Coordinates of C-alpha atoms in Angstrom, one line a residue:
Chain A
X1212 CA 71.9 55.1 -22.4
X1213 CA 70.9 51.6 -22.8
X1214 CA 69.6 49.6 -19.8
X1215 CA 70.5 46.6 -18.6
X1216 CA 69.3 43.5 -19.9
X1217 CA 71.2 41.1 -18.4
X1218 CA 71.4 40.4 -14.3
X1219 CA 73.7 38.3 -12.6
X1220 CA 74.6 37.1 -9.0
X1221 CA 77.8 38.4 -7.2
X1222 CA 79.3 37.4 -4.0
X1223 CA 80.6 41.0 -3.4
X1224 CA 79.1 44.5 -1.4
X1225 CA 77.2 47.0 -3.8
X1226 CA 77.2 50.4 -3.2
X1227 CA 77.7 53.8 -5.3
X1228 CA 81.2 53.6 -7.3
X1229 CA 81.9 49.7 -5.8
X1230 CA 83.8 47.9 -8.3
X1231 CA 83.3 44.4 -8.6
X1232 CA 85.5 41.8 -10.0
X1233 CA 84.1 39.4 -12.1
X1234 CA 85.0 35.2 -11.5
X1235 CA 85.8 33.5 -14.4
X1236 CA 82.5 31.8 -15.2
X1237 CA 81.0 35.1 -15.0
X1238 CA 83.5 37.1 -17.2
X1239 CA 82.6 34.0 -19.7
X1240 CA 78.8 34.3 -19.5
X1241 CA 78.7 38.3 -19.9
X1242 CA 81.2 38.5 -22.7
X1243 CA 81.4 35.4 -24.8
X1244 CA 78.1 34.1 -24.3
X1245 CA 76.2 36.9 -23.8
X1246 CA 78.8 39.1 -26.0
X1247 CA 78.9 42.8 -23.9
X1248 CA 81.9 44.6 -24.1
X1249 CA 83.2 47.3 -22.0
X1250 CA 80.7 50.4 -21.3
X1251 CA 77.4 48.3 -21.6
X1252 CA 75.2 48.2 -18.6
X1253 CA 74.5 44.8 -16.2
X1254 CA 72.0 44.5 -13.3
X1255 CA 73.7 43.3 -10.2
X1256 CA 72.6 41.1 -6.7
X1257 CA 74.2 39.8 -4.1
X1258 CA 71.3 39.0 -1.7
X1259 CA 71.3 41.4 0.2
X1260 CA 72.5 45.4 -0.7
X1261 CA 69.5 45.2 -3.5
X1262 CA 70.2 45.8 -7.5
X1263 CA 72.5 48.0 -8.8
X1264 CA 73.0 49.1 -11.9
X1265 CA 76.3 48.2 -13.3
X1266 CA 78.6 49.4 -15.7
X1267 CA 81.7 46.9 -17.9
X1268 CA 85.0 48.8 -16.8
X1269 CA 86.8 46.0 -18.1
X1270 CA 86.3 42.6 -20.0
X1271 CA 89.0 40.1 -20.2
X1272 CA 88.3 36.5 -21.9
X1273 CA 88.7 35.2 -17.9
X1274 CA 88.0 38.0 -16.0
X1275 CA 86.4 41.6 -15.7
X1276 CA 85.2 44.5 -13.7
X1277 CA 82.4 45.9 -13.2
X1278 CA 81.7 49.6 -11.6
X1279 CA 78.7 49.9 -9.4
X1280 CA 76.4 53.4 -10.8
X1281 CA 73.4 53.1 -9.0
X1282 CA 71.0 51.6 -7.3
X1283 CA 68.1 50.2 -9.7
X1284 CA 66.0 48.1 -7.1
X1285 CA 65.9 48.6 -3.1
X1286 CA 66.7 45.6 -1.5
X1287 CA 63.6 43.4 -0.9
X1288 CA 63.5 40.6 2.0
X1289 CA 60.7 38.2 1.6
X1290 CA 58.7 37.2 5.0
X1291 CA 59.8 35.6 7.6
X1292 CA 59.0 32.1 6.1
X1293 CA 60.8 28.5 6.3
X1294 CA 60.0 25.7 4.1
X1295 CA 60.4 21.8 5.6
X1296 CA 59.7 19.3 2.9
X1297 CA 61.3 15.5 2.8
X1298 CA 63.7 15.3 -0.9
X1299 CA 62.0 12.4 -2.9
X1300 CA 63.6 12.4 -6.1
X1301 CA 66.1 14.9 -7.6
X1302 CA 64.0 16.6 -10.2
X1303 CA 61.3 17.0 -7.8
X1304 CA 63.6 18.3 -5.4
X1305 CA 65.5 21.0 -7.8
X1306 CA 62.1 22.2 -8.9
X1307 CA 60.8 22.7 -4.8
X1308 CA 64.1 24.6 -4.5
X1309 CA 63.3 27.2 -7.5
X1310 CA 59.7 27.9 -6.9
X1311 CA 60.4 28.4 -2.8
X1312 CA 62.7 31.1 -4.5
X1313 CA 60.5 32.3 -6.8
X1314 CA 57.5 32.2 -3.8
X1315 CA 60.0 34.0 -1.7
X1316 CA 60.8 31.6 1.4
X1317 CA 63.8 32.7 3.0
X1318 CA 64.9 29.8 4.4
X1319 CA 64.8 26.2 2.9
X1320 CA 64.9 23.0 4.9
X1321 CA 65.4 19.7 3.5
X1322 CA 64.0 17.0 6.2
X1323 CA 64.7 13.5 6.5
X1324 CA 61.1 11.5 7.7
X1325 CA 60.3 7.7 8.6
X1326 CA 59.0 7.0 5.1
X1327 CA 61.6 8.5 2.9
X1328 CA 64.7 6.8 2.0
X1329 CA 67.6 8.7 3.6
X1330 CA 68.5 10.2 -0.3
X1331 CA 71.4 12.1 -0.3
X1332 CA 70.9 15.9 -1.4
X1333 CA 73.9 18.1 -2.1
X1334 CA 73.5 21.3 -0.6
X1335 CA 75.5 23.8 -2.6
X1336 CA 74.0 22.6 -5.7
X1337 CA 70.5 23.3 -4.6
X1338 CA 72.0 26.7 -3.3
X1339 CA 73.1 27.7 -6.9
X1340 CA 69.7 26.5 -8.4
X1341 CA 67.6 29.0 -5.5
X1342 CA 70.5 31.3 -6.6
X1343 CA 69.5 30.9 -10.2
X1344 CA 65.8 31.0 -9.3
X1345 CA 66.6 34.8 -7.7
X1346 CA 68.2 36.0 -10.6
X1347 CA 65.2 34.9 -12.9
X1348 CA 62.5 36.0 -10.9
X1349 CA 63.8 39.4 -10.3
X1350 CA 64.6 39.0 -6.5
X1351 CA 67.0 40.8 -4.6
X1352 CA 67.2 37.9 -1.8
X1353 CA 68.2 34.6 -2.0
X1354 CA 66.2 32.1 0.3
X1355 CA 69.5 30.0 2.0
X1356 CA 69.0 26.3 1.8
X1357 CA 70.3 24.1 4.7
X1358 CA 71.6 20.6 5.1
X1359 CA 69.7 17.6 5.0
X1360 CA 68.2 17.4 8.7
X1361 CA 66.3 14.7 10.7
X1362 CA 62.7 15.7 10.9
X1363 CA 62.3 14.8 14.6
X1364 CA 65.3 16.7 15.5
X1365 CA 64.4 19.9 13.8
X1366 CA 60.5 19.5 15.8
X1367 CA 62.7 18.6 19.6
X1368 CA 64.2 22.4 18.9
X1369 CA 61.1 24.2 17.1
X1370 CA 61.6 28.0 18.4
X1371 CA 58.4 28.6 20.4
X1372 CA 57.0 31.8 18.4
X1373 CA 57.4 30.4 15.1
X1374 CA 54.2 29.0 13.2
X1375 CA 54.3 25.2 11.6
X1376 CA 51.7 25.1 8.4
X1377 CA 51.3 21.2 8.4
X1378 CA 50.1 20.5 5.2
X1379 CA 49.5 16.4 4.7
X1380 CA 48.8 15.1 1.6
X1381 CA 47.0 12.5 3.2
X1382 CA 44.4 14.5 4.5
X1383 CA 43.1 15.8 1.4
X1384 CA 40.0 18.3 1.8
X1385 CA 40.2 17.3 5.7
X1386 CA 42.1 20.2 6.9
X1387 CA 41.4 23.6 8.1
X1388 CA 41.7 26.7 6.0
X1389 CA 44.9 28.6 7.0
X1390 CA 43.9 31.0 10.2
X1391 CA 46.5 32.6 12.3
X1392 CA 48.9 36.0 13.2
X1393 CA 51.8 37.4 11.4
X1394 CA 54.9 36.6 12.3
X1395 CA 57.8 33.8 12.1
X1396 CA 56.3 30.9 10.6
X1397 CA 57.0 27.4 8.8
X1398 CA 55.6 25.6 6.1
X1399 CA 55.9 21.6 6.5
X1400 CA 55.2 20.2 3.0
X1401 CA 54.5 15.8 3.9
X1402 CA 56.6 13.4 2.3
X1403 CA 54.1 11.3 -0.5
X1404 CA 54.8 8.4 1.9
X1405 CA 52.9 10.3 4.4
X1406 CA 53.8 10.8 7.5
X1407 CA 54.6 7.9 10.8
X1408 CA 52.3 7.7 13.6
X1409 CA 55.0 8.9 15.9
X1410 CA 55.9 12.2 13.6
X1411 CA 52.3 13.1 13.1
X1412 CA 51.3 12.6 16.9
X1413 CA 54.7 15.0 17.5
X1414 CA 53.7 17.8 15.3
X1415 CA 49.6 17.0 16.6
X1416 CA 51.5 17.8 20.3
X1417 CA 53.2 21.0 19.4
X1418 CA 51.3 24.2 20.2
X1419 CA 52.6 26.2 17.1
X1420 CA 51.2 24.1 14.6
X1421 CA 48.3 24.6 12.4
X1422 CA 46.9 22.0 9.8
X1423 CA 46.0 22.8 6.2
X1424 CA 43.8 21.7 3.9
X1425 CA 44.7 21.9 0.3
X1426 CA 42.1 20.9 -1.2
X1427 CA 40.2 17.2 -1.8
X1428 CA 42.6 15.8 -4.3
X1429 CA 46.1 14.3 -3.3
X1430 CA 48.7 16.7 -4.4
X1431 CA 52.1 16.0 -5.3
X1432 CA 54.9 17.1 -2.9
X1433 CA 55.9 19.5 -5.3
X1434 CA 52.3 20.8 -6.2
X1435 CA 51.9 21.2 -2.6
X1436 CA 54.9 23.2 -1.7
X1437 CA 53.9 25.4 -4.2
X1438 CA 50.0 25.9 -3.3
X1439 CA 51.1 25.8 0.4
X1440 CA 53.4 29.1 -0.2
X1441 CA 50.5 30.8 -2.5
X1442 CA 48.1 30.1 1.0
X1443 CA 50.0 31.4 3.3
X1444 CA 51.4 34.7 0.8
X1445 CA 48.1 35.5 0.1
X1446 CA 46.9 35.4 3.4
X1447 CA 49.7 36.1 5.9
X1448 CA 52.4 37.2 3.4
X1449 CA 53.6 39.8 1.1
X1450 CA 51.0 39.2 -1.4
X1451 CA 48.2 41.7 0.2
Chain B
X546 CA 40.0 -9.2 1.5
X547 CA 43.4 -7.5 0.4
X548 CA 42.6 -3.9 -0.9
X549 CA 42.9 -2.7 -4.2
X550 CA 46.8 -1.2 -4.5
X551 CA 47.1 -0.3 -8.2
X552 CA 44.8 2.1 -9.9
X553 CA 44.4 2.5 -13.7
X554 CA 42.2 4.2 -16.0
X555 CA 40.2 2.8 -18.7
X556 CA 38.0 3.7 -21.4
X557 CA 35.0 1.4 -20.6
X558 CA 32.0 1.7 -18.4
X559 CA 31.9 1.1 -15.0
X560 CA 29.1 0.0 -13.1
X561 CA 28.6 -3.5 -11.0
X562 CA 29.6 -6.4 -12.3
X563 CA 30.6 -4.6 -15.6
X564 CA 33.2 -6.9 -17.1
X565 CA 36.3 -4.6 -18.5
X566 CA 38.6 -5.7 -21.3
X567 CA 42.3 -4.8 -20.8
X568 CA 44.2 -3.4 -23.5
X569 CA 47.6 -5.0 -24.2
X570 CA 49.6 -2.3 -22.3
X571 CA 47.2 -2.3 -19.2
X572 CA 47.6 -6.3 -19.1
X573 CA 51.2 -6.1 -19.2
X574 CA 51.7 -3.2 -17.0
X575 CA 49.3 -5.1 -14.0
X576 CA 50.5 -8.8 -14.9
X577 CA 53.6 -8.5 -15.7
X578 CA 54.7 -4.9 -14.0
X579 CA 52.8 -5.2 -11.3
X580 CA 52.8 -8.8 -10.7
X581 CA 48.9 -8.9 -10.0
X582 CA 47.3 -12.2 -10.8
X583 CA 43.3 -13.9 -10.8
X584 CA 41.5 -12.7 -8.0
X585 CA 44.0 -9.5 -7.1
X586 CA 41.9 -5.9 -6.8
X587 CA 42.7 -2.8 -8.5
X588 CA 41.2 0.3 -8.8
X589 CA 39.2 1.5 -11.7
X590 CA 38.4 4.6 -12.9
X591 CA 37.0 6.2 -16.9
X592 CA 36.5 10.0 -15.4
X593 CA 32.7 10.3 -15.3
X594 CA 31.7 6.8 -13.6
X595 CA 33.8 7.3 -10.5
X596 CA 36.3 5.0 -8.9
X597 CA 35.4 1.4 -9.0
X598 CA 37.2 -1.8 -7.2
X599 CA 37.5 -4.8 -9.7
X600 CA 38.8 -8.2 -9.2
X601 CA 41.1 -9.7 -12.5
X602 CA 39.4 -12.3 -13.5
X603 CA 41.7 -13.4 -16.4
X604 CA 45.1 -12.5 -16.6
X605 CA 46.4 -13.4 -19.8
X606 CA 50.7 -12.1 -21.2
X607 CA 48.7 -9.3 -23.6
X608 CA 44.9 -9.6 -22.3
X609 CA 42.9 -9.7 -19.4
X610 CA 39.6 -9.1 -18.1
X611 CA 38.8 -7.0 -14.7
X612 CA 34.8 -7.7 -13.3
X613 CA 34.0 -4.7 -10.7
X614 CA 32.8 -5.2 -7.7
X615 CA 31.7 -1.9 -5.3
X616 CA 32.1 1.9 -6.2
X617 CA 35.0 2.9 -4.6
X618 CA 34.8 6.5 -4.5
X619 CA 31.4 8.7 -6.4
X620 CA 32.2 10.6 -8.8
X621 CA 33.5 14.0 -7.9
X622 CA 33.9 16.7 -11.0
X623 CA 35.6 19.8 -10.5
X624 CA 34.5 23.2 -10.6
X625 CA 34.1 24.3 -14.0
X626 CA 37.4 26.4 -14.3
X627 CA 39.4 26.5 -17.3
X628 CA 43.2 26.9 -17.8
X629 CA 44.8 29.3 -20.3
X630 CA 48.6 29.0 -20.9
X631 CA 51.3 29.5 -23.6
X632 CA 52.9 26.7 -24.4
X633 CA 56.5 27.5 -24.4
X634 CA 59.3 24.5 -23.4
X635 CA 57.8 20.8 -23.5
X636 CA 59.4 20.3 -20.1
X637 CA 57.5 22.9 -18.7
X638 CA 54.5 22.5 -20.5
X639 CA 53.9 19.0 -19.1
X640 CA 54.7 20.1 -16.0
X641 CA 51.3 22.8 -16.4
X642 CA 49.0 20.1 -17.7
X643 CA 49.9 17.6 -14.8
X644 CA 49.5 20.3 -12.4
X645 CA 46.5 21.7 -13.3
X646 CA 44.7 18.0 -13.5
X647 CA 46.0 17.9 -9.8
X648 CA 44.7 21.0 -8.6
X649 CA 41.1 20.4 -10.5
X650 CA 41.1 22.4 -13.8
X651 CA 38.2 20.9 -16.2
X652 CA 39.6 22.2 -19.3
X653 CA 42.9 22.7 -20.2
X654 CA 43.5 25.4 -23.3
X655 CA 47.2 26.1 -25.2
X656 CA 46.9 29.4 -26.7
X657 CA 49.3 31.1 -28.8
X658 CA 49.9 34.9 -28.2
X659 CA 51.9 37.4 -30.2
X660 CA 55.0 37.0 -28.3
X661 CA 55.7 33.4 -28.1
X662 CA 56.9 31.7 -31.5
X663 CA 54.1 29.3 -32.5
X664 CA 55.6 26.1 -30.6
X665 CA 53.5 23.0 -31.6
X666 CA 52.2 20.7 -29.4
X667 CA 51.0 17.0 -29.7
X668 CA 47.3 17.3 -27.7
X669 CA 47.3 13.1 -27.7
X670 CA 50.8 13.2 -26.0
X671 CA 49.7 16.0 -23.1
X672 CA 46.1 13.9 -22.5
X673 CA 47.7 11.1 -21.6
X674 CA 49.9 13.3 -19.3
X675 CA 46.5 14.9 -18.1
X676 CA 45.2 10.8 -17.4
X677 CA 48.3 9.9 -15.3
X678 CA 48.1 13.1 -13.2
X679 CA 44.6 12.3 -12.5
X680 CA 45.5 8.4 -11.5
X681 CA 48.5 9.8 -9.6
X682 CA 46.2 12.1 -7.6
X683 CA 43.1 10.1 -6.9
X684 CA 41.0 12.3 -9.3
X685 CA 37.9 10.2 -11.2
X686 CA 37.9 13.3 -13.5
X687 CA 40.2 13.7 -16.1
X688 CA 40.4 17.6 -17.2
X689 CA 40.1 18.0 -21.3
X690 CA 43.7 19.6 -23.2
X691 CA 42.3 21.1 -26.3
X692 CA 44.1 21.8 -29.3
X693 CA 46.3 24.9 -29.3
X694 CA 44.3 28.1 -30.3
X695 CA 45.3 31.7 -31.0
X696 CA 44.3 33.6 -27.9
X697 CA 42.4 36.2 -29.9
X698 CA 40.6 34.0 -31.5
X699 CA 39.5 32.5 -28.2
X700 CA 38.7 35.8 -26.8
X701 CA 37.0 37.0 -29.3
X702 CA 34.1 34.6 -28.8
X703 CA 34.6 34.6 -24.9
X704 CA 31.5 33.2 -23.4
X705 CA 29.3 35.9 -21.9
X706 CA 29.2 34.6 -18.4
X707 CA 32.6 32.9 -17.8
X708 CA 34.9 35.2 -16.1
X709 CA 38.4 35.7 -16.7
X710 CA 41.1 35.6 -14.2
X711 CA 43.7 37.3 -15.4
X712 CA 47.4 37.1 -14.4
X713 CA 50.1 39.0 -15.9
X714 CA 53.6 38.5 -14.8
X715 CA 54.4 41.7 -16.0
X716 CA 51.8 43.4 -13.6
X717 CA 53.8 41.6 -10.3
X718 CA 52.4 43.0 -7.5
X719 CA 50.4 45.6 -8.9
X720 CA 47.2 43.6 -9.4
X721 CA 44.4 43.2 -7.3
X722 CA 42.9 40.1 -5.3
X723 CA 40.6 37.9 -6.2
X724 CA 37.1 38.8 -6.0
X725 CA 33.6 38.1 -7.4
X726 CA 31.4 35.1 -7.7
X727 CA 31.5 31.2 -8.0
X728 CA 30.3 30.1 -11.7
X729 CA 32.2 29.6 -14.8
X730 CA 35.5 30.5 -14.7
X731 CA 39.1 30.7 -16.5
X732 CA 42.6 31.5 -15.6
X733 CA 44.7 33.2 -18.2
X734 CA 48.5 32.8 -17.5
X735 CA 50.5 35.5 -19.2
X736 CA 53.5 33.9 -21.2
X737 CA 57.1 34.1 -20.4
X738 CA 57.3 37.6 -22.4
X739 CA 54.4 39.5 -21.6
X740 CA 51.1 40.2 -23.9
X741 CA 51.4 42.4 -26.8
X742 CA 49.8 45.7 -26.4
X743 CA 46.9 44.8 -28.5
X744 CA 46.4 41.4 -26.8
X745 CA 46.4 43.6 -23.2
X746 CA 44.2 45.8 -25.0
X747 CA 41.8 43.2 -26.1
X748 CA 41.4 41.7 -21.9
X749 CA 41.2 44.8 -20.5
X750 CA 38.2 45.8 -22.7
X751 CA 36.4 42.4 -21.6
X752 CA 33.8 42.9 -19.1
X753 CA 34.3 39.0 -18.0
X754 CA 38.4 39.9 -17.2
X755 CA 39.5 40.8 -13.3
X756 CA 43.4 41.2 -13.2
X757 CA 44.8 40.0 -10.3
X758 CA 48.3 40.3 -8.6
X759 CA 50.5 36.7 -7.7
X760 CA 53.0 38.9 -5.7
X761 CA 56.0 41.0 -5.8
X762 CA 57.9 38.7 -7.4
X763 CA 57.8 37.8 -11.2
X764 CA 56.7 34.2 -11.5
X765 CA 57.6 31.6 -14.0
X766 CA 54.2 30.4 -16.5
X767 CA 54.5 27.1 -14.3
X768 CA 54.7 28.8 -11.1
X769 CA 52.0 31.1 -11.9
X770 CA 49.5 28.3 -13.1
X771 CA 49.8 26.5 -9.8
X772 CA 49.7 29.8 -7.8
X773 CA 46.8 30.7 -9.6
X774 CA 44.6 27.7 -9.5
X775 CA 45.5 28.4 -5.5
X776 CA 44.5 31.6 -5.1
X777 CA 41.3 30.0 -7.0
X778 CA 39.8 27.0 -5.7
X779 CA 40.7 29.0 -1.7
X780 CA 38.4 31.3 -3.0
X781 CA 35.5 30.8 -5.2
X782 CA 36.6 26.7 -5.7
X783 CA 36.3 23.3 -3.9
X784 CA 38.7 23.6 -1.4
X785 CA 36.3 25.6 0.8

């Protein structure tokens, strides 16, 4: 029996003999582009009920079935991690978005600060590309990825046991190494602005947060987010 | 005195009152770019002299001289870590060498392993991308992108006292942690499809090679370089 090369996202349960029904764009990818017919073997996620094994019950040229078998990979959340960072420009921001995927955040928070122009991010794209990044990567979860927010906003309602990693590029090599307990926590990546006076004396106030050094040159925002996630995995994470 | 906002590189001494010639592309980019005139500041630096303020003290359309004034910032190598990647899309290949002149690699190796199809790369084109990471990131050191290699060649005269960090995608979250000493080091990034046997083989026989895991989930070569040069300078680098 062959195995399944090819993996795709599906907005549907999975469980033992669940057929799924294939959208259009997906009954296109798995049989033209990718040219499987009926009886080959696909892996399946939704996010949540882990990878299954699938098998091709039917293949249309715009739609398809496929027939849950079993279960290849138990489902797998990532910690209880958030990331904050400010969108700069839209590259920048579509790369943040697959590696917080990859790095296994499981909840992504674009912030608006003092220095960054208000740029507009659209949401459900940047949901398909952590999608996308989750299928790569082998993930069963998908981090979810909010609206645009206010920074201060998001800080006036921080939940009081979560954790804020306040990593600022413009204390290169001043911070502390990452110390701290297990546990709900945040990572809050700066904008390459830096931050105001008035953000960075509200997130010096609040109890939960802890700042990080990373390292003595100034990393990019995206360079950061990633280093940031690899601190706190390898420390406090699923890495150990 | 208005302080120096624009920082270039430049291929010339520094050192006080060492007069610097401007090539045609660095007068038009501050003159005419920038809009700097006589008397502005910018910051110098060659990537061994460290970072120097100079005034402009002719500003011509295609020439210009700078005269510096006061060392700006000593300079600071990093630790003597090498980066071993396979090159495999030009996006994501300039995307490695920028980060790993951010996060302080010295040397910067392409290597071409069995499984990826002998992609060529222009080393002139990804130095210059190494130089404008560096300026980006308030680095005075500039790491070195060699000439693509085969990695058995490289391996097979492996220096006797450089250890090898080795991270293999395919090995997600079965390695080990980092451990062992400061010193020479490199960081082998596994390409997009795995070593060869023979390649795997060939490391695991080194004496200089620890494996070590970058978490459950299988990251991307770009991912993994940043990740890796993380777990790094925490540990044995200069971001203690």
């Amino acid at each position: 029996m062959k195995r399944a090369k090819v993996r795709i996202y599906v907005e549907h349960p999975l469980g033992e003999g669940q057929s799924v029904t294939l959208a259009r764009d997906q009954a296109r990818y798995l049989f033209s582009v990718m040219r499987l017919a009926v009886g080959d073997l696909v892996a399946v996620f939704n996010g949540s009920d882990g990878e299954w094994e699938a098998e091709i019950a039917t293949a249309g040229k715009r739609d398809g079935i496929l027939k849950c078998r079993v279960q290849s990979a138990a489902q797998r959340n990532p910690p209880d991690l958030w990331l904050l960072f400010a969108p700069i420009k839209k590259a920048r921001t579509d790369f943040i978005v697959e590696k917080a995927a990859e790095m296994g955040a499981a909840r992504i928070m674009p912030v608006r600060t003092e220095f960054t122009a208000a740029e507009r991010i659209r949401r459900d794209r940047l949901q398909v590309h952590a999608i996308e990044a989750a299928r790569q990567c082998g993930g069963t979860s998908v981090p979810r990825v909010e609206e645009m927010s206010a920074l201060t906003r998001i800080l006036e309602a921080w939940p009081e046991d979560r954790r804020l990693m306040f990593c600022d590029e413009t204390l290169a090599g001043k911070g502390a190494a990452l110390s701290g307990a297990p546990g709900p926590w945040a990572i809050l990546i700066g904008p390459e602005g830096g931050f105001s006076a008035a953000e960075r004396r509200m997130i010096d106030a609040m109890p939960q947060s802890v700042t990080v050094s990373l390292g003595p040159r100034v990393l990019r925002a995206d360079t950061a987010a990633v280093a940031a996630m690899t601190v706190w995995q390898a420390s406090l994470g699923d890495w150990k």
